[in-house]
Short mmCIF file of C-alpha atoms and ligand atoms in Angstrom, two decimals:
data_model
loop_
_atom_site.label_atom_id
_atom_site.label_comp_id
_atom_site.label_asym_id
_atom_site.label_seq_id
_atom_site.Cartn_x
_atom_site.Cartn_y
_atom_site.Cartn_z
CA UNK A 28 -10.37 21.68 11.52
CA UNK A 29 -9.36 21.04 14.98
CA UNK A 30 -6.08 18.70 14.11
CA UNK A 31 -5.19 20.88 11.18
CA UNK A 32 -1.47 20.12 10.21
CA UNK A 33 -0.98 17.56 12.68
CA UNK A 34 0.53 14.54 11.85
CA UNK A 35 -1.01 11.20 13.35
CA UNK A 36 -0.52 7.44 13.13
CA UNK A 37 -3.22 5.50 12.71
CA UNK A 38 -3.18 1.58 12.70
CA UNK A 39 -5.60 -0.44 11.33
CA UNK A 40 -7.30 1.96 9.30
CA UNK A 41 -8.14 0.25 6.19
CA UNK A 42 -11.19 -1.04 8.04
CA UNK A 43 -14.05 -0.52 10.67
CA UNK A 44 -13.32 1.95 13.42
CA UNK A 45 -9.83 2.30 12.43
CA UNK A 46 -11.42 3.65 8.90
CA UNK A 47 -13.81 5.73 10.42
CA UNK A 48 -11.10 7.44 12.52
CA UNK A 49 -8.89 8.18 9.30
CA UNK A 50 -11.60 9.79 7.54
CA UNK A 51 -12.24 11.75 10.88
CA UNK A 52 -8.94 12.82 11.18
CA UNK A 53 -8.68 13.74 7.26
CA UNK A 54 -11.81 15.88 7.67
CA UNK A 55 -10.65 17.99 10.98
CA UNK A 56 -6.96 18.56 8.31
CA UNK A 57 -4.74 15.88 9.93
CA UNK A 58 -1.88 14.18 8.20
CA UNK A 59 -2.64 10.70 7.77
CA UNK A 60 -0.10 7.54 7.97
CA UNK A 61 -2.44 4.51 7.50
CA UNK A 62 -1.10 1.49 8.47
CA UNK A 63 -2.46 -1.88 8.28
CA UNK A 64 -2.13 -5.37 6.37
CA UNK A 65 -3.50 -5.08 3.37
CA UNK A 66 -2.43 -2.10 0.84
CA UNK A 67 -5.93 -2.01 -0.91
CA UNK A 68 -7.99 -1.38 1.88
CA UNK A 69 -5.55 1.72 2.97
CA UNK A 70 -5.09 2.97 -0.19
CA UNK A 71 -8.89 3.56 -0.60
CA UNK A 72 -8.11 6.61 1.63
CA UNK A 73 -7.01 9.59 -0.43
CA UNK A 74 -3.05 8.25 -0.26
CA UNK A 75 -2.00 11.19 -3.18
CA UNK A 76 -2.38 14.24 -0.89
CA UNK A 77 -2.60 14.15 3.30
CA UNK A 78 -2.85 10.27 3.92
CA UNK A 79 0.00 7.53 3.21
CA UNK A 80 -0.11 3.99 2.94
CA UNK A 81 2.09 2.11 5.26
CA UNK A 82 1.09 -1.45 4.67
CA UNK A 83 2.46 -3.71 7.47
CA UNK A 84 2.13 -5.86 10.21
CA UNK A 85 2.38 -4.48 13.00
CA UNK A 86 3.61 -7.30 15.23
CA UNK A 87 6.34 -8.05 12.81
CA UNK A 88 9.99 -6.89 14.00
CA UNK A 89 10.89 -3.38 13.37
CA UNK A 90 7.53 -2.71 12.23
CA UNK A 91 7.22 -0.32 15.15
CA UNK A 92 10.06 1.82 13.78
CA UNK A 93 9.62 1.46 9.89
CA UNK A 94 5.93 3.28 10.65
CA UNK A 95 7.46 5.85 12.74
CA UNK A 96 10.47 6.59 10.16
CA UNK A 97 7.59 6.66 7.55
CA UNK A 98 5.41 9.48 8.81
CA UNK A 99 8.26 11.97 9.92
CA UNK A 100 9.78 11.37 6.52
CA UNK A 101 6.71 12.18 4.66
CA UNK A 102 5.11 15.07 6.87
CA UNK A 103 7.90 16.07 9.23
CA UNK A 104 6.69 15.31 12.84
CA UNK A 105 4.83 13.19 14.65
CA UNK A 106 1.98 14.64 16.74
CA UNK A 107 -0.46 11.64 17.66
CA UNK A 108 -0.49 8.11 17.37
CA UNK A 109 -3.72 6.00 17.48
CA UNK A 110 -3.20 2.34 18.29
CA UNK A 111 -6.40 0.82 16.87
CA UNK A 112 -5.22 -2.39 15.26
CA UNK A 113 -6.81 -5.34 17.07
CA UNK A 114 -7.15 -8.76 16.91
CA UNK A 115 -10.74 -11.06 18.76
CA UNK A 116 -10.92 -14.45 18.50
CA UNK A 117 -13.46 -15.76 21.18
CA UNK A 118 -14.60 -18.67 23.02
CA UNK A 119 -14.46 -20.69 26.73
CA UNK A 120 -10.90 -21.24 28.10
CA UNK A 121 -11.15 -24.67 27.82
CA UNK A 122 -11.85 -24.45 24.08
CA UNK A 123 -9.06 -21.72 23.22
CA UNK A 124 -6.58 -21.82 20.89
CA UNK A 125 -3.28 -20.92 23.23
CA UNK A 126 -1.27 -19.48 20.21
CA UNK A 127 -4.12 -17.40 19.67
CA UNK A 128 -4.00 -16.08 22.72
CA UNK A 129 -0.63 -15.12 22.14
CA UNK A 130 -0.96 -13.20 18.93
CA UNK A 131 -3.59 -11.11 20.50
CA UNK A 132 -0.92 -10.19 23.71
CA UNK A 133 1.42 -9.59 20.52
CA UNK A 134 -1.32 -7.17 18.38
CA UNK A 135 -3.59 -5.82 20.86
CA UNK A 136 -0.71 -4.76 23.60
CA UNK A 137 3.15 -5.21 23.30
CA UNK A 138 2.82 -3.78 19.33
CA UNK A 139 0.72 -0.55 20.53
CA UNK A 140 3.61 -0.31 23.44
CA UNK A 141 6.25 -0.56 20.91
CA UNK A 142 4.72 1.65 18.62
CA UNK A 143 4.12 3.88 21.57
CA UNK A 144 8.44 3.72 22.38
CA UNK A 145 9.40 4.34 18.84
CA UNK A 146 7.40 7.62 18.89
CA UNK A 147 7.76 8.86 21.92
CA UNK A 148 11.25 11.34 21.33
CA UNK A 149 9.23 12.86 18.19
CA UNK A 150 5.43 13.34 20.12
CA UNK A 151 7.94 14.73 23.48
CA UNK A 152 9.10 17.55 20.54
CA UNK A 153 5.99 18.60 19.80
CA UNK A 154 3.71 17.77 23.28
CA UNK A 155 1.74 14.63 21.38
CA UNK A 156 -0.52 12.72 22.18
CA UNK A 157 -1.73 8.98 22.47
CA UNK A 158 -4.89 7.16 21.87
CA UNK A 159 -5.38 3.46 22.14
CA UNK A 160 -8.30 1.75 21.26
CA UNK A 161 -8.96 -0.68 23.85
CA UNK A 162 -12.79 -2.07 24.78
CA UNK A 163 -15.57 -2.33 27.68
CA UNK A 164 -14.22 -5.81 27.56
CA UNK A 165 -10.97 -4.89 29.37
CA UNK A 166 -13.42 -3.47 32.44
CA UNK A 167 -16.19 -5.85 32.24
CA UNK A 168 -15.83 -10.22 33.36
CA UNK A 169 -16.52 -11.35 29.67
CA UNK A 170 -17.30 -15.27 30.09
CA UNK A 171 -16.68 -16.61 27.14
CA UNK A 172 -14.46 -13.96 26.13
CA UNK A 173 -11.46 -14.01 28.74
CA UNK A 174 -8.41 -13.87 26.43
CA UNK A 175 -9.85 -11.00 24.42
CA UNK A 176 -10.75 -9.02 27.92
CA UNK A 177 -7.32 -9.79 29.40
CA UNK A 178 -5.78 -8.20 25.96
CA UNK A 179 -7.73 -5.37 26.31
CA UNK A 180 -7.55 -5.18 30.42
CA UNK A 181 -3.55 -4.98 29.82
CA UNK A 182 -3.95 -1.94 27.40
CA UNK A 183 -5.79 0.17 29.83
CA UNK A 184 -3.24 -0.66 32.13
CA UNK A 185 -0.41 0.64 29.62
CA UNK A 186 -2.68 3.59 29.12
CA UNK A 187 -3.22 4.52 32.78
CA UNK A 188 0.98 3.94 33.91
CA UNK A 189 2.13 5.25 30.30
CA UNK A 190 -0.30 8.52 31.03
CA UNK A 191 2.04 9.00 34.16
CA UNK A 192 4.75 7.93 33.27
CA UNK A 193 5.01 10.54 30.07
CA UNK A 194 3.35 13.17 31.89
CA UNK A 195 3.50 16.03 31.08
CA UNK A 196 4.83 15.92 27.76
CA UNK A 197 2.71 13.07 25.72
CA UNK A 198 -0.76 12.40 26.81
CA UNK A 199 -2.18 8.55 26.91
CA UNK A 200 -5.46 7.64 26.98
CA UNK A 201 -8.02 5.32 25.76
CA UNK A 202 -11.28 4.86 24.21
CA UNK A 203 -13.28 1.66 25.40
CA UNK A 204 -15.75 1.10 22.78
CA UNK A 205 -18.94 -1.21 23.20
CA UNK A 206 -20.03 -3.19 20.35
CA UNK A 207 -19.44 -1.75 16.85
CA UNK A 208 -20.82 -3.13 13.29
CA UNK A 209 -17.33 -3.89 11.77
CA UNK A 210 -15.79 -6.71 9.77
CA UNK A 211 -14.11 -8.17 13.48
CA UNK A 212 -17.95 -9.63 13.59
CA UNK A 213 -17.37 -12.24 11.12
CA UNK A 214 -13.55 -13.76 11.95
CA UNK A 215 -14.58 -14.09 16.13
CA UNK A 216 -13.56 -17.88 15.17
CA UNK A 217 -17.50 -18.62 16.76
CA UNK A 218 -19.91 -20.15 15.11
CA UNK A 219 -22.72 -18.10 12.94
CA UNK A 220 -25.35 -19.51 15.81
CA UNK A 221 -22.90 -18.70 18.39
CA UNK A 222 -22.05 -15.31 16.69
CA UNK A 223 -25.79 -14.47 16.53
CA UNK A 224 -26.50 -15.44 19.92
CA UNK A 225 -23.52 -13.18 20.90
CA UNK A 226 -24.93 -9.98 19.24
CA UNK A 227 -28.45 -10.44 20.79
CA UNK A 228 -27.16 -10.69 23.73
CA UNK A 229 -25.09 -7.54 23.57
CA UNK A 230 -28.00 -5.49 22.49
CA UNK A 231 -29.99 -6.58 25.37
CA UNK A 232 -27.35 -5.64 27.38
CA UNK A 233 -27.15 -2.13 25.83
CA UNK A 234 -29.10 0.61 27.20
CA UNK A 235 -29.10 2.95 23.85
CA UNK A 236 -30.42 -0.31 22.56
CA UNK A 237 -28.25 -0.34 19.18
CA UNK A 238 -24.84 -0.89 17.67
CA UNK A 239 -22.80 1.82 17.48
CA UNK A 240 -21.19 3.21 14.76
CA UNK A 241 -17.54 3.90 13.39
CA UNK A 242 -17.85 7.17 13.24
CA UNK A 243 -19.14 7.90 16.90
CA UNK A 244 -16.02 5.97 18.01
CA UNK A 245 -13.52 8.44 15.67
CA UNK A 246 -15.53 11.45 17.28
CA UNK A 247 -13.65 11.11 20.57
CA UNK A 248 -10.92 9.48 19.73
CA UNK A 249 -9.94 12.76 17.68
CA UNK A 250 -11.25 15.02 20.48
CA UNK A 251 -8.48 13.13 22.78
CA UNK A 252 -5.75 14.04 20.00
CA UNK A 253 -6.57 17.46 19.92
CA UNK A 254 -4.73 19.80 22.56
CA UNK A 255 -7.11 22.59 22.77
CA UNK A 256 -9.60 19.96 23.75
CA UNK A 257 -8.12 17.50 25.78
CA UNK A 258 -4.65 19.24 27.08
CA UNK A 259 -5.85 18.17 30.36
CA UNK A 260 -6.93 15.10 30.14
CA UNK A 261 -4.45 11.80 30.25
CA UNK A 262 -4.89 8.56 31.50
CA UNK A 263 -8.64 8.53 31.05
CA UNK A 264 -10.50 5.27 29.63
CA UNK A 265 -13.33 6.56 28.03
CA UNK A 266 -16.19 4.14 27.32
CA UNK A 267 -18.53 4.88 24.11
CA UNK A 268 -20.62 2.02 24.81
CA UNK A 269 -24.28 2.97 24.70
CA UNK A 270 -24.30 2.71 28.39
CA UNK A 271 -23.10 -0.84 28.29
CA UNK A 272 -20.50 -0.61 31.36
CA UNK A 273 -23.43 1.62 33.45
N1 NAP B 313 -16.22 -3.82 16.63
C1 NAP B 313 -16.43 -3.86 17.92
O1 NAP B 313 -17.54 -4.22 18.38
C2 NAP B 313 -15.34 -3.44 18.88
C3 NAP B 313 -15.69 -3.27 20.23
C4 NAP B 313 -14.70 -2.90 21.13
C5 NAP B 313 -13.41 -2.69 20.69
N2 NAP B 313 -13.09 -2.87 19.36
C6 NAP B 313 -11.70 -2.64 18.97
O2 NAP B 313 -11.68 -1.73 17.89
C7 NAP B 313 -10.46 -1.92 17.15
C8 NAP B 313 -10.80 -1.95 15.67
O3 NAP B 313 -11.57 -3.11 15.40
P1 NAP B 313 -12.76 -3.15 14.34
O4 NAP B 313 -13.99 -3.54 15.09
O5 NAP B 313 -12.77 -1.92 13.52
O6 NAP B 313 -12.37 -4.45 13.49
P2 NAP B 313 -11.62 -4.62 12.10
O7 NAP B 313 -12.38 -3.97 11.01
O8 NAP B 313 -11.36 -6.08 12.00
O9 NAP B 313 -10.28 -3.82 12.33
C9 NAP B 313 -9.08 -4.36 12.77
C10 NAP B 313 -8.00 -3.70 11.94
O10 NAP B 313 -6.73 -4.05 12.48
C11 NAP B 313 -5.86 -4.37 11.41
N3 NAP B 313 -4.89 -5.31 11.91
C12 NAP B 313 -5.11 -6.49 12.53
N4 NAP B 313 -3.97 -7.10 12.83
C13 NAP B 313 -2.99 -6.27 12.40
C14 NAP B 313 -1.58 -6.35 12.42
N5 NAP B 313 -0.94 -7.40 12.93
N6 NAP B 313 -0.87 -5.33 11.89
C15 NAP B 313 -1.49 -4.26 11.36
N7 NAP B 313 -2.83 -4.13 11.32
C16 NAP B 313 -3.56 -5.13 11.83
C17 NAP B 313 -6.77 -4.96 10.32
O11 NAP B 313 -6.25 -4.71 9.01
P3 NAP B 313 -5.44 -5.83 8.18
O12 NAP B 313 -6.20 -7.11 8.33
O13 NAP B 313 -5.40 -5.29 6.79
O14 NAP B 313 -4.10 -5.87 8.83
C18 NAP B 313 -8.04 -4.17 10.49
O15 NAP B 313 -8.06 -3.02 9.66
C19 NAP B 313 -9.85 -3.21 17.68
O16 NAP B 313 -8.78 -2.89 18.55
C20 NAP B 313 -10.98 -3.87 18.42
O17 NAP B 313 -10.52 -4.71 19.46
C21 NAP B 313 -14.03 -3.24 18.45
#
């Protein structure tokens, strides 16, 4: 029960890896605020006791603070956030839908940075800690891909300056996942050939020579939230890839 008591934000956790950290979290005794779109999908986590729903979007103004105000309300602090809400849509420059592009710059980096600035006087109280889930695609040249990678190369580059920048009191860091079964899979805006095509070549490119899972993503990602763990570690992109950046 490594994050007993401790009170985290975690976005986009009605689905996927953002699910499979919740439940994660839940089990080592954190306090829950789930945020995300859609209310269903959150509330399917046990919303009576240590989780809440927060349903929102988090690129919406004043989102940022609403979410914040919402957890220290309902458990007191704030001791982690976990910026895991994320938004792929793929396909050749050429091809790409600019406003697109936009709202991924708008979900996958300035909301986890505003998120990140409404927290930060309530994790400095307590020593917090950060964890954004970026991907290998920030670190690897993704043809076909270059909008997503750029979204994701700009959060590891908020992670590494935040991780100084907050030092010592609030730790940033970053999980880089390779490619994970979720529901992302089907809304790439690629066709089912093209999506196909994608995911064999992905596992070829894989040296564990599988998917991973959820749930190996939320492993680490709570390790990095938990002091007695990882109170020396900030600024650190970790990839759980399968040995796809090797
Ligand atoms: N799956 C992979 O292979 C893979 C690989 C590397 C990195 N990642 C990263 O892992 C993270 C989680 O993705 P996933 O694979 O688990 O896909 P997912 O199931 O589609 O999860 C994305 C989550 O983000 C939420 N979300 C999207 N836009 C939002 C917004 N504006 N405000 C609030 N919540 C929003 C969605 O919930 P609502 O629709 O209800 O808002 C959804 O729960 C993403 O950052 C993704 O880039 C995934």
């Amino acid at each position: 029960m490594s994050l007993q008591g401790r009170s985290v934000v975690i976005t986009g956790a009605g689905t996927g890896i953002g699910r499979a950290i919740a439940e994660r979290a839940l089990k080592e005794g954190a306090l829950v605020t789930a945020v995300g779109r859609r209310r269903a999908a959150l509330e399917e986590l046990a919303t009576d006791g240590p989780a809440q729903a927060v349903p929102e979007d988090e690129a919406a103004p004043g989102a940022a603070d609403r979410i914040v105000r919402a957890a220290v309300e309902r458990f007191g602090a704030l001791h982690g956030v976990v910026n895991n809400a994320g938004l792929a849509r793929f396909g050749r420059l050429e091809e790409a839908d600019l406003e697109e592009f936009d709202r991924m710059l708008a979900v996958n980096v300035r909301a986890p940075a505003e998120l990140i600035r409404c927290a930060l006087p309530h994790l400095r109280a307590v020593g917090g800690a950060v964890v954004n889930v970026s991907s290998v695609g920030g670190v690897l040249s993704m043809p076909g891909r270059s909008c997503y990678g750029a979204s994701k190369a700009a959060l590891n580059s908020l992670t590494r300056s935040l991780a100084r920048e907050l030092a010592p009191e609030v730790r940033v860091n970053a999980v880089l996942p390779g490619p994970v079964d979720t529901p992302m899979w089907q809304e790439l805006g690629l066709t089912p050939e093209g999506t196909r095509d994608l995911r064999e070549n992905l596992l070829s490119a894989t040296p564990m020579g599988r998917f991973g899972t959820g749930e190996e993503i939320a492993r680490w990602v709570c390790q990095l939230l938990d002091p007695d763990l990882a109170g020396w570690i900030t600024g650190a992109l970790v990839p759980v890839d399968g040995g796809r950046t090797t």
